[in-house]
PDB file of C-alpha atoms in Angstrom:
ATOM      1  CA  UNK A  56       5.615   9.855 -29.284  1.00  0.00           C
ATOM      2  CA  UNK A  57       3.737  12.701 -31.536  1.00  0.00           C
ATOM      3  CA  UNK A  58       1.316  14.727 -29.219  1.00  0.00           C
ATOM      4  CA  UNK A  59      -2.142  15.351 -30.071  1.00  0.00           C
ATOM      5  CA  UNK A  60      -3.926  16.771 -27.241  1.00  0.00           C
ATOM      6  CA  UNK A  61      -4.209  18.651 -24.052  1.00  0.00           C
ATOM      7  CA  UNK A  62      -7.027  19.566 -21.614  1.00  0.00           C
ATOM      8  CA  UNK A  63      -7.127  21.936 -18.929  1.00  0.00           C
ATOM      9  CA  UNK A  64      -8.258  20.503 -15.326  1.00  0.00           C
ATOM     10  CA  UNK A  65      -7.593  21.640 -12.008  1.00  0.00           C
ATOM     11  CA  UNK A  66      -6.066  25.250 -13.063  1.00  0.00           C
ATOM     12  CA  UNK A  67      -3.443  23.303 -15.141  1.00  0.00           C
ATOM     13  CA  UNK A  68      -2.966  22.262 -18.697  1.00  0.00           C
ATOM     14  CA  UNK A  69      -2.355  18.211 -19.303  1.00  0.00           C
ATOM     15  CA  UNK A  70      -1.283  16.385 -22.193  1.00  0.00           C
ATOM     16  CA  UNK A  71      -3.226  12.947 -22.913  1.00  0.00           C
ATOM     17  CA  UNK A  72      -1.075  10.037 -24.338  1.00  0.00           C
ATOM     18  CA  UNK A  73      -1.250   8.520 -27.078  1.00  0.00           C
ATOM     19  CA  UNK A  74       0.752   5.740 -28.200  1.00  0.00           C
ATOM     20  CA  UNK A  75      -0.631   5.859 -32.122  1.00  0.00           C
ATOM     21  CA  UNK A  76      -1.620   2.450 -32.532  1.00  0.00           C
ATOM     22  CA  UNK A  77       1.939   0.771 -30.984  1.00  0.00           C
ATOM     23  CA  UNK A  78       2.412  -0.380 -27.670  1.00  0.00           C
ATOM     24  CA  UNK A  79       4.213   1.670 -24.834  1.00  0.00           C
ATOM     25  CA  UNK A  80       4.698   1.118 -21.407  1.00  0.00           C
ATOM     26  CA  UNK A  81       3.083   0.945 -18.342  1.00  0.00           C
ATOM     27  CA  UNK A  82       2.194  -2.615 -19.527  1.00  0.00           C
ATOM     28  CA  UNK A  83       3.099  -1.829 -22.283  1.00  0.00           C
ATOM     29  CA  UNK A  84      -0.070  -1.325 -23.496  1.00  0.00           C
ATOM     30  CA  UNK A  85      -2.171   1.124 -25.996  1.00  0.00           C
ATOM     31  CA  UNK A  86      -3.341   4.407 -25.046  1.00  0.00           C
ATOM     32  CA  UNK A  87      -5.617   6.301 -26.552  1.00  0.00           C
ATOM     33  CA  UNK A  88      -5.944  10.238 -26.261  1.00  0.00           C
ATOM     34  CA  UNK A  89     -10.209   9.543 -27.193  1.00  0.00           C
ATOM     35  CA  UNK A  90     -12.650  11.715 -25.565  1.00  0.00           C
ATOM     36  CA  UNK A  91     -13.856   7.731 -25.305  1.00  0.00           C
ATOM     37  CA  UNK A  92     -10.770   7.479 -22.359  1.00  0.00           C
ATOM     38  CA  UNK A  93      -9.888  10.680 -21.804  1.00  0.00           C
ATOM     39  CA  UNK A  94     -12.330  13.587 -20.890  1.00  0.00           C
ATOM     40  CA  UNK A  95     -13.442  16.265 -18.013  1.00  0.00           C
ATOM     41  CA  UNK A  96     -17.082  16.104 -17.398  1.00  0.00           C
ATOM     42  CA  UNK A  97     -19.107  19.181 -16.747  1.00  0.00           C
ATOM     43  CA  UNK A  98     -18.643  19.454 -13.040  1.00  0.00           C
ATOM     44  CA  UNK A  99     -14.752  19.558 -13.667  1.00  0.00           C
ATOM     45  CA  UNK A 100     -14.281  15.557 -13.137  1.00  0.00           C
ATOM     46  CA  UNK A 101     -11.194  13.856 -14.737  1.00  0.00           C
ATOM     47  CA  UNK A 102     -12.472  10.601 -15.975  1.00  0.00           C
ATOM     48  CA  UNK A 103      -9.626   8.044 -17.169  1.00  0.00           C
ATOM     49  CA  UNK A 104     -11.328   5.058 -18.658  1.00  0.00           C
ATOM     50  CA  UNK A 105      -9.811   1.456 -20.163  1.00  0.00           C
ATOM     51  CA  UNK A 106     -12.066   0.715 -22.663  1.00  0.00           C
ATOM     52  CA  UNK A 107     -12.229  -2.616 -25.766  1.00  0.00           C
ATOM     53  CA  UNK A 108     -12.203  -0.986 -29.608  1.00  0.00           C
ATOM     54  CA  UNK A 109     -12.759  -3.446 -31.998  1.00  0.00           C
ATOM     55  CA  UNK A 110     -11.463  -6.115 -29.979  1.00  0.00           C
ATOM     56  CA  UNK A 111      -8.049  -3.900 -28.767  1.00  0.00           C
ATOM     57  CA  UNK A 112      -8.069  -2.769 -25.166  1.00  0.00           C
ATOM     58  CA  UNK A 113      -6.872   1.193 -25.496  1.00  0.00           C
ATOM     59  CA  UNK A 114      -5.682   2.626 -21.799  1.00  0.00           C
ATOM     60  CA  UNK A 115      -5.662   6.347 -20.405  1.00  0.00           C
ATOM     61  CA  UNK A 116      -3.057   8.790 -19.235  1.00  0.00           C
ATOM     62  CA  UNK A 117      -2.440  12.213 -18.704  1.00  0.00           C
ATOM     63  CA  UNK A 118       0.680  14.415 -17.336  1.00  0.00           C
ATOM     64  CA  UNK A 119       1.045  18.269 -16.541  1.00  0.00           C
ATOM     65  CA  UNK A 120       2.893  20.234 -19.042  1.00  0.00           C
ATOM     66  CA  UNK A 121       5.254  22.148 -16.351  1.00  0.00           C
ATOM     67  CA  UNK A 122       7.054  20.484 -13.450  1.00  0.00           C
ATOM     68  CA  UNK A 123       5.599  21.150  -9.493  1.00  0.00           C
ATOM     69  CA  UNK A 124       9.295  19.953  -7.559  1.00  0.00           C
ATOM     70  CA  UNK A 125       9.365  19.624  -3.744  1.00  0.00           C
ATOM     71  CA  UNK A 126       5.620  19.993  -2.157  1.00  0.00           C
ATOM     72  CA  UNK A 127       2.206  18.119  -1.644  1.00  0.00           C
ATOM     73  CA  UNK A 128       0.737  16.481  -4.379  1.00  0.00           C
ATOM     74  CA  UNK A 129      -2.957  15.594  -3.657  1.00  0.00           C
ATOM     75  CA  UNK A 130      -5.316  13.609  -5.457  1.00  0.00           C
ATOM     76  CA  UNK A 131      -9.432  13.322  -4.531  1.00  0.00           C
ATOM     77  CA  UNK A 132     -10.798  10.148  -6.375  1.00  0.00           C
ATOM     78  CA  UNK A 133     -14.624   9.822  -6.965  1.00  0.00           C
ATOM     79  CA  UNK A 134     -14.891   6.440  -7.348  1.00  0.00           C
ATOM     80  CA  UNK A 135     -14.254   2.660  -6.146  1.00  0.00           C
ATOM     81  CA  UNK A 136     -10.076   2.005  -6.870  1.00  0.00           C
ATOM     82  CA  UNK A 137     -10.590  -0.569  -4.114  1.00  0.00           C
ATOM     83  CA  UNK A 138     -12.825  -2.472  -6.837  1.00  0.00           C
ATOM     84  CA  UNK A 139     -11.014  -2.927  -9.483  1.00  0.00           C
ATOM     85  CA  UNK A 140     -10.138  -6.035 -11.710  1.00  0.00           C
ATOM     86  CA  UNK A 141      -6.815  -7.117 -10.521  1.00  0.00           C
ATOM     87  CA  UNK A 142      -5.567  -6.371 -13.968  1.00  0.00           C
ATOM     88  CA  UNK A 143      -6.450  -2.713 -13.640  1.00  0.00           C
ATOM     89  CA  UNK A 144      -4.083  -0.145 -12.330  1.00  0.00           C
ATOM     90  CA  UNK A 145      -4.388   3.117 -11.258  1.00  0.00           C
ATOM     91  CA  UNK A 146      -1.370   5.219 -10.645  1.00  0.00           C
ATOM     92  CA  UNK A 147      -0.931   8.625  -9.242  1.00  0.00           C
ATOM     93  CA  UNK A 148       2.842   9.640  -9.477  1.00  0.00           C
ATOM     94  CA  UNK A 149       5.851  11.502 -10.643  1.00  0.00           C
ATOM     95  CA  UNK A 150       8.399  10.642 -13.615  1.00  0.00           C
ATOM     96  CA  UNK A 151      10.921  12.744 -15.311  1.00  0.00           C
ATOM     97  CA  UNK A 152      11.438  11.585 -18.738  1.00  0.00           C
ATOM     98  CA  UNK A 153      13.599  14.393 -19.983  1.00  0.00           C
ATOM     99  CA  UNK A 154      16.749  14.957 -17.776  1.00  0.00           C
ATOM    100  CA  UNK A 155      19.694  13.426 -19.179  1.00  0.00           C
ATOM    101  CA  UNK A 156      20.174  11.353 -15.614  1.00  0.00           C
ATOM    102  CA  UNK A 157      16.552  10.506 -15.268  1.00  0.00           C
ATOM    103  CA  UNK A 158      17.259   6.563 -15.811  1.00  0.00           C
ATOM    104  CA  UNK A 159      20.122   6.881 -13.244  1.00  0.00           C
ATOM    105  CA  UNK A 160      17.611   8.264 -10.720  1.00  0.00           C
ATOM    106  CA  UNK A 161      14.721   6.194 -12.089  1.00  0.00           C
ATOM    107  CA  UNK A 162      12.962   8.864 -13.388  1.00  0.00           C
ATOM    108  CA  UNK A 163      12.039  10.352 -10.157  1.00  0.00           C
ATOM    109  CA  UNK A 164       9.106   8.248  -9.713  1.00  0.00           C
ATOM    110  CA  UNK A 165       6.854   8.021  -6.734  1.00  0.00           C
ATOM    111  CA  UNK A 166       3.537   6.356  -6.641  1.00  0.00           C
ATOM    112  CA  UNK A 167       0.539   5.764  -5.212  1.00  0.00           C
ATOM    113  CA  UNK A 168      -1.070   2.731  -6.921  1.00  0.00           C
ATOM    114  CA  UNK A 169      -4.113   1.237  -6.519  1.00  0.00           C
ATOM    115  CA  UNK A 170      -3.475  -2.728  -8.331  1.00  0.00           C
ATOM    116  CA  UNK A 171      -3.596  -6.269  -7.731  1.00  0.00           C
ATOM    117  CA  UNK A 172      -1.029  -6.894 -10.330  1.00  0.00           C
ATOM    118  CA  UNK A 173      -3.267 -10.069 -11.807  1.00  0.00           C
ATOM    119  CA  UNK A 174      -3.908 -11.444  -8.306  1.00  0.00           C
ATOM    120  CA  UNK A 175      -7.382 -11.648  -6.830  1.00  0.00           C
ATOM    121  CA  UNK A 176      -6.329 -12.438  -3.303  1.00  0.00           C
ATOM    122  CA  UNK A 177      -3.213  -9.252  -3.263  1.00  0.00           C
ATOM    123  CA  UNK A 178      -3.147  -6.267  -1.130  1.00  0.00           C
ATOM    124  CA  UNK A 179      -4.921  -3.562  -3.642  1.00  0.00           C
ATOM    125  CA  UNK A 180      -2.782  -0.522  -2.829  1.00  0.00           C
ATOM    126  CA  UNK A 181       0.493   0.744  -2.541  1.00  0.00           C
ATOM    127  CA  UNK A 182       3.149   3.617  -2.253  1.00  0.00           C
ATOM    128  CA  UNK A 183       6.012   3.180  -3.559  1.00  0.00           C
ATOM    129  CA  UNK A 184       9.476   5.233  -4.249  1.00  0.00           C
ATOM    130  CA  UNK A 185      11.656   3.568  -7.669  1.00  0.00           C
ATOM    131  CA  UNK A 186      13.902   1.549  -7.724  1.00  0.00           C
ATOM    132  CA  UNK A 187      11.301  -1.455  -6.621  1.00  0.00           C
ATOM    133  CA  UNK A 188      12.559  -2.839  -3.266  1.00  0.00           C
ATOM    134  CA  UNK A 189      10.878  -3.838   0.161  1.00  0.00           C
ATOM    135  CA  UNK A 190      11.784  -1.094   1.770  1.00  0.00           C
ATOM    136  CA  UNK A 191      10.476   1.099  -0.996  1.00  0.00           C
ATOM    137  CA  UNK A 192       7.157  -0.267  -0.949  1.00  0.00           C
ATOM    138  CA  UNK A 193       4.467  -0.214   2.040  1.00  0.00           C
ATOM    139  CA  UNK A 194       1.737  -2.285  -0.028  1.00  0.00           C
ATOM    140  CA  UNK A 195      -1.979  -2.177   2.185  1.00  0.00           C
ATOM    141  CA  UNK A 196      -5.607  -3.104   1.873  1.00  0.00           C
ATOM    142  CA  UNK A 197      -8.210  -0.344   0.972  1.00  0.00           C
ATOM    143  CA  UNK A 198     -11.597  -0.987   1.722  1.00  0.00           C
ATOM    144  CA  UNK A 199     -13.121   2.852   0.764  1.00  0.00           C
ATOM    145  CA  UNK A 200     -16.731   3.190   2.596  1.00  0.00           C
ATOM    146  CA  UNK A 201     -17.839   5.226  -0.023  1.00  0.00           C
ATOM    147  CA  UNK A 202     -16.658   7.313  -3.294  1.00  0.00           C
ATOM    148  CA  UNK A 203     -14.874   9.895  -2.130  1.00  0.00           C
ATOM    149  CA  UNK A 204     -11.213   8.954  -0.875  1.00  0.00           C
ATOM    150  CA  UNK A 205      -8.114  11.434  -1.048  1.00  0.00           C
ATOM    151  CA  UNK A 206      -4.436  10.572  -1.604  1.00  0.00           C
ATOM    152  CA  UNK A 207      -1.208  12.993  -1.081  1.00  0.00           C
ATOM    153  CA  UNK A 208       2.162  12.257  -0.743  1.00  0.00           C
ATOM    154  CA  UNK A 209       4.148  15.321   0.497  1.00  0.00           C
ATOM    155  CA  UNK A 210       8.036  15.248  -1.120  1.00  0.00           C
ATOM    156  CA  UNK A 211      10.894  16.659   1.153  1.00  0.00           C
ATOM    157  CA  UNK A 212      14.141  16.806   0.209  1.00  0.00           C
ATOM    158  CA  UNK A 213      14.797  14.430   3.112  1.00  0.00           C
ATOM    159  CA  UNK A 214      11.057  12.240   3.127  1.00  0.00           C
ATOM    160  CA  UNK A 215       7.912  11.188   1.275  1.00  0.00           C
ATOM    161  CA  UNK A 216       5.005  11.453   3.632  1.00  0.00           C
ATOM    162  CA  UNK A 217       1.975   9.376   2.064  1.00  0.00           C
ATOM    163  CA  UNK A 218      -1.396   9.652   3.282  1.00  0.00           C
ATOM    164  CA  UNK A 219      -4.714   8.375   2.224  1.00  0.00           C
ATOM    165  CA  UNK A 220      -7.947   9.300   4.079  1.00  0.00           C
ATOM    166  CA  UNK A 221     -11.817   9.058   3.735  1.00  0.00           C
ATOM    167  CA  UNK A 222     -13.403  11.860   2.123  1.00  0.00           C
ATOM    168  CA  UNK A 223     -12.190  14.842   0.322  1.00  0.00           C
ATOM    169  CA  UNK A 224     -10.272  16.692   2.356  1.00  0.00           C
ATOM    170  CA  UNK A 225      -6.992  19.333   1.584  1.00  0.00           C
ATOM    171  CA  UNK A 226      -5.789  19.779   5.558  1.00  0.00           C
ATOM    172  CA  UNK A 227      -6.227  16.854   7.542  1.00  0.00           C
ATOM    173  CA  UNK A 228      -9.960  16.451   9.007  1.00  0.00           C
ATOM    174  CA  UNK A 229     -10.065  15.957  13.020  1.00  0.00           C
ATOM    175  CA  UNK A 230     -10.128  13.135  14.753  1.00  0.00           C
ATOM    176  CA  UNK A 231      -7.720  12.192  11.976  1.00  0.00           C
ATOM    177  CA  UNK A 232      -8.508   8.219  12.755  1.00  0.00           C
ATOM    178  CA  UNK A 233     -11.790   8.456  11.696  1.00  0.00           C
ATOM    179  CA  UNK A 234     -10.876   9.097   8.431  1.00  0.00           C
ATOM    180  CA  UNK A 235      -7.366   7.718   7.992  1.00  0.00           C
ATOM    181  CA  UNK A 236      -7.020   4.736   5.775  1.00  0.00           C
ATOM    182  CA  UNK A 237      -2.945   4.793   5.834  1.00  0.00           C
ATOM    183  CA  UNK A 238      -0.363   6.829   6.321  1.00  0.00           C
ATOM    184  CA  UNK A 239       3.529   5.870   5.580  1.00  0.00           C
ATOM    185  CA  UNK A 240       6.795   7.856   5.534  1.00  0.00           C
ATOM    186  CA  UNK A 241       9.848   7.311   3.468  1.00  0.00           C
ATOM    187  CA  UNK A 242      13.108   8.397   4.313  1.00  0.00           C
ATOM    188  CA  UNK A 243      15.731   5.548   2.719  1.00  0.00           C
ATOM    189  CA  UNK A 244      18.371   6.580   0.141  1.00  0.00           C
ATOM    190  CA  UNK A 245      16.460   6.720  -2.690  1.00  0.00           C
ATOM    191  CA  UNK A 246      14.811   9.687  -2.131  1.00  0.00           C
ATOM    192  CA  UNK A 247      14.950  11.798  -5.803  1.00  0.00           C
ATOM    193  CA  UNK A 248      15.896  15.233  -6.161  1.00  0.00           C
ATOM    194  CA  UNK A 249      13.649  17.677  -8.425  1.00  0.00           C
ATOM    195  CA  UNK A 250      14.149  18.467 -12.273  1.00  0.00           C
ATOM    196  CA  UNK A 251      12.272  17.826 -15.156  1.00  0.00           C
ATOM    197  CA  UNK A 252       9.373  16.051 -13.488  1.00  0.00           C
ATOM    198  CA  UNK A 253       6.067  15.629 -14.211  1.00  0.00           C
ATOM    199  CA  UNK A 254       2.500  14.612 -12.424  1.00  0.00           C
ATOM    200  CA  UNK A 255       1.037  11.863 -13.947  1.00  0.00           C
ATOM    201  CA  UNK A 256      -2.417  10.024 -13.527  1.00  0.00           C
ATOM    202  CA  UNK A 257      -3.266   6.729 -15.794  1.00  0.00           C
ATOM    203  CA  UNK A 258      -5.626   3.901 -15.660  1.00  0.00           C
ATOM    204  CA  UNK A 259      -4.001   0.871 -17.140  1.00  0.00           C
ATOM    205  CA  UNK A 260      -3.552  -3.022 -17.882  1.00  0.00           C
ATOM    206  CA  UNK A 261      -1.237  -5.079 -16.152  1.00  0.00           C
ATOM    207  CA  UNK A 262       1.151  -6.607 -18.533  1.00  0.00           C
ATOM    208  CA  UNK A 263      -0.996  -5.124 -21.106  1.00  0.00           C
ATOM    209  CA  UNK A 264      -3.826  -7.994 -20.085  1.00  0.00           C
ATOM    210  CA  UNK A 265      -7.570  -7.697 -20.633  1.00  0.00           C
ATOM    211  CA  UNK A 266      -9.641  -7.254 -17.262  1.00  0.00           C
ATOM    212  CA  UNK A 267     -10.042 -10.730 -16.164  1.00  0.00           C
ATOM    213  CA  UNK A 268     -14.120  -9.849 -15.925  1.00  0.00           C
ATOM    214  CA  UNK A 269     -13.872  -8.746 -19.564  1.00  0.00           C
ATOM    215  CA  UNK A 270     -15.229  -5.011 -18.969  1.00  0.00           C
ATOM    216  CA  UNK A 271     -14.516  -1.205 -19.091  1.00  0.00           C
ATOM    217  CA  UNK A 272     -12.836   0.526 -15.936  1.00  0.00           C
ATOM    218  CA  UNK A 273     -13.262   4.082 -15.305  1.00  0.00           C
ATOM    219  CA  UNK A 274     -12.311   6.360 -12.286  1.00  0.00           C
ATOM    220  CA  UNK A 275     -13.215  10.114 -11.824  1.00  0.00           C
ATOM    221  CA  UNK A 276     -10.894  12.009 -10.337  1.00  0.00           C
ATOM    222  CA  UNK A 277     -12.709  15.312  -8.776  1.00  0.00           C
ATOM    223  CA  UNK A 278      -9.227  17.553  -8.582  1.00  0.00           C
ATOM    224  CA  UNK A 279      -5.447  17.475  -8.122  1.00  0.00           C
ATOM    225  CA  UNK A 280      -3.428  19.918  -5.871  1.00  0.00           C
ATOM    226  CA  UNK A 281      -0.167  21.085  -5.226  1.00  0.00           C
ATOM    227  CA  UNK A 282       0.970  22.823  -2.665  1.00  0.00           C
ATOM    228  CA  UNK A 283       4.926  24.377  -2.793  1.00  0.00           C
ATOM    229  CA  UNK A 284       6.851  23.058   0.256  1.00  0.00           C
ATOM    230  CA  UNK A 285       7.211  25.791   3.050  1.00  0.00           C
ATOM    231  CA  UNK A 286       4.209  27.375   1.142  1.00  0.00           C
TER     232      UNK A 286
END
């Protein structure tokens, strides 16, 4: 997959996919590397947006160019994930497409995922660690009471700590119940180790399928952080 372009949010440097008019997955689907899906506004705002070209659906994704490891990945949405179409999916995650054993370890993915995977009536969110299992998975119900929502998952070398709250917050606000939407902690076998990993965020279509309401979805994302473990 020829690279085109990178843009430079949150202190780091991303590359936006771009799937040159064939299909790749998630989905699979088409992604387009357009300022149309792709762009950071002038208050620093990632927006990732699905938009119909000339009757194709084109999807959104970027990834960091260097690899974070162990540590808190944080997320601070400015929008309404708990609104989607249940054909659009947001994920927040890790995958290592590079190291020669990164099938064997399923790419060292972990998620946060915001999807109904086609179903109106299905839980909307959900963290997840590969390979896809029940006890991987702690699917929930988001109902955000306004636009601003953050979402970390901290990566030990022996758990995943997930958390989603109300709000923007990078330490955990007090009374933490008034703002905590879920929390969940993983510490099963399939745990990854750290290599050639990289942050991802992308709005896409499940099984490549147009929104059932036939329009656009966009999400601003206001900043990502890392924070090194023990830092």
């Amino acid at each position: 997959m020829k690279q085109t372009r990178t843009i430079n949010w949150s202190g780091y440097t991303w590359n936006v996919k771009d799937t040159h008019g064939g299909k790749w997955g998630p989905g699979p689907n088409y992604f387009s590397s357009s300022h149309d899906n792709v762009w950071v506004d002038d208050a620093g705002r990632l927006h990732l947006k699905v938009t119909r070209c000339n009757g194709i659906w084109y999807c959104a994704e970027i990834f960091s160019t260097q690899t974070f490891g162990y540590g808190t990945y944080r997320f601070f949405i400015d929008g309404r994930p708990d609104q989607f179409d249940p054909n659009i999916v947001l994920g927040l995650f890790t995958y290592d497409s590079i190291s020669a054993d990164a099938p064997a370890v399923y790419h060292r993915e972990i998620d946060i995922e915001f999807a109904k995977w086609g179903d109106p009536h299905a839980l909307n969110t959900q963290y997840s660690i590969q390979p896809p299992k029940a006890s991987n998975t702690e699917s929930f119900q988001t109902l955000l009471n306004g636009y601003r929502s953050t979402h970390s998952f901290k990566w030990t070398p022996s758990e995943i700590k997930f958390m989603s709250l109300h709000g923007h917050y990078s330490k955990p606000p007090n009374p933490l119940e008034w703002y905590l939407i879920k929390d969940w902690s993983y510490t099963g076998e399939d745990i990854p180790n750290t290599r050639n990993e990289k942050a991802h965020l992308n709005l896409w279509l499940m099984d490549g399928r147009a929104p059932i309401d036939q329009q656009d979805a966009e999400i601003a994302i206001t900043k990502f952080e890392f924070e090194p473990l023990n830092h």
